[in-house]
Amino acid sequence: MAISILAQRNAVATAYGVAAPYGCLFTSTGPGTSGSATNEVTGGSPAYARKAMSWSAPSNSAITGAPTFDVPSGTTVTYAGVAVSATAGTADIRDATSITSQVFSSQGTYQVTFTYTQA
């Protein structure tokens, strides 16, 4: 059943952001459906780290966050996700999606815009 009242959709979108306050990146096949941090990006200088999402206030049932990640050379990023903790490698992934592959032949940064919309 879809939620018909906007205030409730906004409340659920806000709750999603509270439950998933950190963004993360993955290589290869991503984290799967278990919440595992398998294939999370590692290494680099400056080192890769999960980033605070800084979710926006809900607007029309949606929240948005756009963290910028440090990505090490030799990495191909294929998935982005959200997690409970700031500690990379911790198996607390709450959601993930495939993204257009981005190859880093040298150390770089990658900004990913995440949007959650509650129907």
PDB file of C-alpha atoms in Angstrom:
ATOM      1  CA  MET A   1       0.000   0.000   0.000  1.00  0.00           C
ATOM      2  CA  ALA A   2       1.404   3.374  -0.978  1.00  0.00           C
ATOM      3  CA  ILE A   3       1.334   6.115   1.644  1.00  0.00           C
ATOM      4  CA  SER A   4      -1.158   8.773   0.543  1.00  0.00           C
ATOM      5  CA  ILE A   5      -0.358  11.535   3.057  1.00  0.00           C
ATOM      6  CA  LEU A   6       2.686  13.663   2.200  1.00  0.00           C
ATOM      7  CA  ALA A   7       3.600  14.364   5.835  1.00  0.00           C
ATOM      8  CA  GLN A   8       3.873  10.621   6.490  1.00  0.00           C
ATOM      9  CA  ARG A   9       5.919  10.015   3.317  1.00  0.00           C
ATOM     10  CA  ASN A  10       8.278  12.799   4.445  1.00  0.00           C
ATOM     11  CA  ALA A  11       8.521  11.222   7.917  1.00  0.00           C
ATOM     12  CA  VAL A  12       9.427   7.833   6.425  1.00  0.00           C
ATOM     13  CA  ALA A  13      12.026   9.435   4.133  1.00  0.00           C
ATOM     14  CA  THR A  14      13.552  11.177   7.161  1.00  0.00           C
ATOM     15  CA  ALA A  15      13.656   7.867   9.054  1.00  0.00           C
ATOM     16  CA  TYR A  16      15.524   6.275   6.127  1.00  0.00           C
ATOM     17  CA  GLY A  17      18.194   8.976   6.402  1.00  0.00           C
ATOM     18  CA  VAL A  18      18.510   8.469  10.157  1.00  0.00           C
ATOM     19  CA  ALA A  19      18.936   4.709   9.644  1.00  0.00           C
ATOM     20  CA  ALA A  20      21.590   5.179   6.931  1.00  0.00           C
ATOM     21  CA  PRO A  21      23.778   8.182   7.819  1.00  0.00           C
ATOM     22  CA  TYR A  22      26.941   7.214   5.856  1.00  0.00           C
ATOM     23  CA  GLY A  23      27.662   6.748   2.171  1.00  0.00           C
ATOM     24  CA  CYS A  24      30.061   4.128   0.816  1.00  0.00           C
ATOM     25  CA  LEU A  25      31.475   2.859  -2.491  1.00  0.00           C
ATOM     26  CA  PHE A  26      32.052  -0.636  -3.855  1.00  0.00           C
ATOM     27  CA  THR A  27      33.991  -2.397  -6.593  1.00  0.00           C
ATOM     28  CA  SER A  28      33.123  -5.528  -8.540  1.00  0.00           C
ATOM     29  CA  THR A  29      29.749  -6.967  -7.616  1.00  0.00           C
ATOM     30  CA  GLY A  30      28.821  -4.639  -4.774  1.00  0.00           C
ATOM     31  CA  PRO A  31      27.560  -5.693  -1.357  1.00  0.00           C
ATOM     32  CA  GLY A  32      24.784  -8.049  -2.438  1.00  0.00           C
ATOM     33  CA  THR A  33      21.613  -8.317  -0.351  1.00  0.00           C
ATOM     34  CA  SER A  34      23.130  -9.404   2.981  1.00  0.00           C
ATOM     35  CA  GLY A  35      24.443  -6.021   4.161  1.00  0.00           C
ATOM     36  CA  SER A  36      28.007  -7.284   3.819  1.00  0.00           C
ATOM     37  CA  ALA A  37      30.825  -4.832   3.193  1.00  0.00           C
ATOM     38  CA  THR A  38      32.457  -7.245   0.722  1.00  0.00           C
ATOM     39  CA  ASN A  39      34.113  -5.321  -2.108  1.00  0.00           C
ATOM     40  CA  GLU A  40      34.007  -1.957  -0.315  1.00  0.00           C
ATOM     41  CA  VAL A  41      36.715   0.373  -1.626  1.00  0.00           C
ATOM     42  CA  THR A  42      39.932   0.459   0.465  1.00  0.00           C
ATOM     43  CA  GLY A  43      43.299   2.208   0.447  1.00  0.00           C
ATOM     44  CA  GLY A  44      44.554   5.406  -1.109  1.00  0.00           C
ATOM     45  CA  SER A  45      46.205   8.575   0.105  1.00  0.00           C
ATOM     46  CA  PRO A  46      44.197  10.355   1.283  1.00  0.00           C
ATOM     47  CA  ALA A  47      42.536   7.114   2.323  1.00  0.00           C
ATOM     48  CA  TYR A  48      39.056   6.085   1.237  1.00  0.00           C
ATOM     49  CA  ALA A  49      36.511   6.465   4.041  1.00  0.00           C
ATOM     50  CA  ARG A  50      32.759   6.341   4.383  1.00  0.00           C
ATOM     51  CA  LYS A  51      31.300   9.841   4.336  1.00  0.00           C
ATOM     52  CA  ALA A  52      28.472  11.448   6.279  1.00  0.00           C
ATOM     53  CA  MET A  53      25.434  11.760   4.040  1.00  0.00           C
ATOM     54  CA  SER A  54      24.193  15.136   5.356  1.00  0.00           C
ATOM     55  CA  TRP A  55      20.727  14.275   4.045  1.00  0.00           C
ATOM     56  CA  SER A  56      18.533  17.199   3.015  1.00  0.00           C
ATOM     57  CA  ALA A  57      15.235  17.958   4.694  1.00  0.00           C
ATOM     58  CA  PRO A  58      12.461  15.970   3.005  1.00  0.00           C
ATOM     59  CA  SER A  59      10.789  17.603   0.028  1.00  0.00           C
ATOM     60  CA  ASN A  60       7.919  15.891  -1.777  1.00  0.00           C
ATOM     61  CA  SER A  61       8.787  12.559  -0.115  1.00  0.00           C
ATOM     62  CA  ALA A  62      12.490  12.684  -1.059  1.00  0.00           C
ATOM     63  CA  ILE A  63      15.813  13.271   0.684  1.00  0.00           C
ATOM     64  CA  THR A  64      19.170  13.816  -1.019  1.00  0.00           C
ATOM     65  CA  GLY A  65      22.821  13.622   0.031  1.00  0.00           C
ATOM     66  CA  ALA A  66      25.941  14.148  -2.092  1.00  0.00           C
ATOM     67  CA  PRO A  67      29.175  13.170  -0.309  1.00  0.00           C
ATOM     68  CA  THR A  68      32.576  13.298  -2.019  1.00  0.00           C
ATOM     69  CA  PHE A  69      34.812  10.250  -1.576  1.00  0.00           C
ATOM     70  CA  ASP A  70      38.588   9.859  -1.924  1.00  0.00           C
ATOM     71  CA  VAL A  71      39.254   6.946  -4.290  1.00  0.00           C
ATOM     72  CA  PRO A  72      42.638   5.207  -4.694  1.00  0.00           C
ATOM     73  CA  SER A  73      44.340   4.661  -8.034  1.00  0.00           C
ATOM     74  CA  GLY A  74      43.631   1.368  -9.763  1.00  0.00           C
ATOM     75  CA  THR A  75      40.042   1.277  -8.486  1.00  0.00           C
ATOM     76  CA  THR A  76      36.869   0.831 -10.513  1.00  0.00           C
ATOM     77  CA  VAL A  77      33.786   1.979  -8.605  1.00  0.00           C
ATOM     78  CA  THR A  78      30.613   0.141  -9.650  1.00  0.00           C
ATOM     79  CA  TYR A  79      28.221   0.456  -6.688  1.00  0.00           C
ATOM     80  CA  ALA A  80      27.272   3.085  -4.117  1.00  0.00           C
ATOM     81  CA  GLY A  81      25.489   2.420  -0.865  1.00  0.00           C
ATOM     82  CA  VAL A  82      24.460   3.723   2.523  1.00  0.00           C
ATOM     83  CA  ALA A  83      25.499   2.311   5.891  1.00  0.00           C
ATOM     84  CA  VAL A  84      24.954   2.619   9.629  1.00  0.00           C
ATOM     85  CA  SER A  85      28.549   3.292  10.729  1.00  0.00           C
ATOM     86  CA  ALA A  86      31.489   5.363   9.576  1.00  0.00           C
ATOM     87  CA  THR A  87      33.822   2.352   9.801  1.00  0.00           C
ATOM     88  CA  ALA A  88      34.670   1.019   6.335  1.00  0.00           C
ATOM     89  CA  GLY A  89      34.461  -2.743   6.059  1.00  0.00           C
ATOM     90  CA  THR A  90      31.750  -3.041   8.721  1.00  0.00           C
ATOM     91  CA  ALA A  91      28.889  -5.309   7.629  1.00  0.00           C
ATOM     92  CA  ASP A  92      26.118  -2.765   8.199  1.00  0.00           C
ATOM     93  CA  ILE A  93      25.135  -1.761   4.674  1.00  0.00           C
ATOM     94  CA  ARG A  94      21.471  -0.739   4.545  1.00  0.00           C
ATOM     95  CA  ASP A  95      21.016  -0.124   0.819  1.00  0.00           C
ATOM     96  CA  ALA A  96      23.072  -0.138  -2.384  1.00  0.00           C
ATOM     97  CA  THR A  97      22.638   0.359  -6.094  1.00  0.00           C
ATOM     98  CA  SER A  98      24.750  -0.123  -9.188  1.00  0.00           C
ATOM     99  CA  ILE A  99      26.120   3.054 -10.736  1.00  0.00           C
ATOM    100  CA  THR A 100      27.893   3.828 -13.993  1.00  0.00           C
ATOM    101  CA  SER A 101      31.392   2.345 -13.620  1.00  0.00           C
ATOM    102  CA  GLN A 102      34.063   4.926 -12.879  1.00  0.00           C
ATOM    103  CA  VAL A 103      37.713   3.930 -13.401  1.00  0.00           C
ATOM    104  CA  PHE A 104      40.422   5.718 -11.385  1.00  0.00           C
ATOM    105  CA  SER A 105      43.841   5.276 -12.986  1.00  0.00           C
ATOM    106  CA  SER A 106      45.199   7.735 -10.398  1.00  0.00           C
ATOM    107  CA  GLN A 107      44.062   8.872  -6.953  1.00  0.00           C
ATOM    108  CA  GLY A 108      40.937  11.013  -7.269  1.00  0.00           C
ATOM    109  CA  THR A 109      37.628  12.066  -5.801  1.00  0.00           C
ATOM    110  CA  TYR A 110      34.124  10.956  -6.669  1.00  0.00           C
ATOM    111  CA  GLN A 111      30.932  12.755  -5.711  1.00  0.00           C
ATOM    112  CA  VAL A 112      27.819  10.608  -5.731  1.00  0.00           C
ATOM    113  CA  THR A 113      24.334  12.063  -5.345  1.00  0.00           C
ATOM    114  CA  PHE A 114      22.038   9.740  -3.416  1.00  0.00           C
ATOM    115  CA  THR A 115      18.272  10.295  -3.484  1.00  0.00           C
ATOM    116  CA  TYR A 116      15.725   8.316  -1.501  1.00  0.00           C
ATOM    117  CA  THR A 117      12.076   8.793  -2.458  1.00  0.00           C
ATOM    118  CA  GLN A 118       9.263   7.339  -0.375  1.00  0.00           C
ATOM    119  CA  ALA A 119       6.262   6.269  -2.468  1.00  0.00           C
TER     120      ALA A 119
END
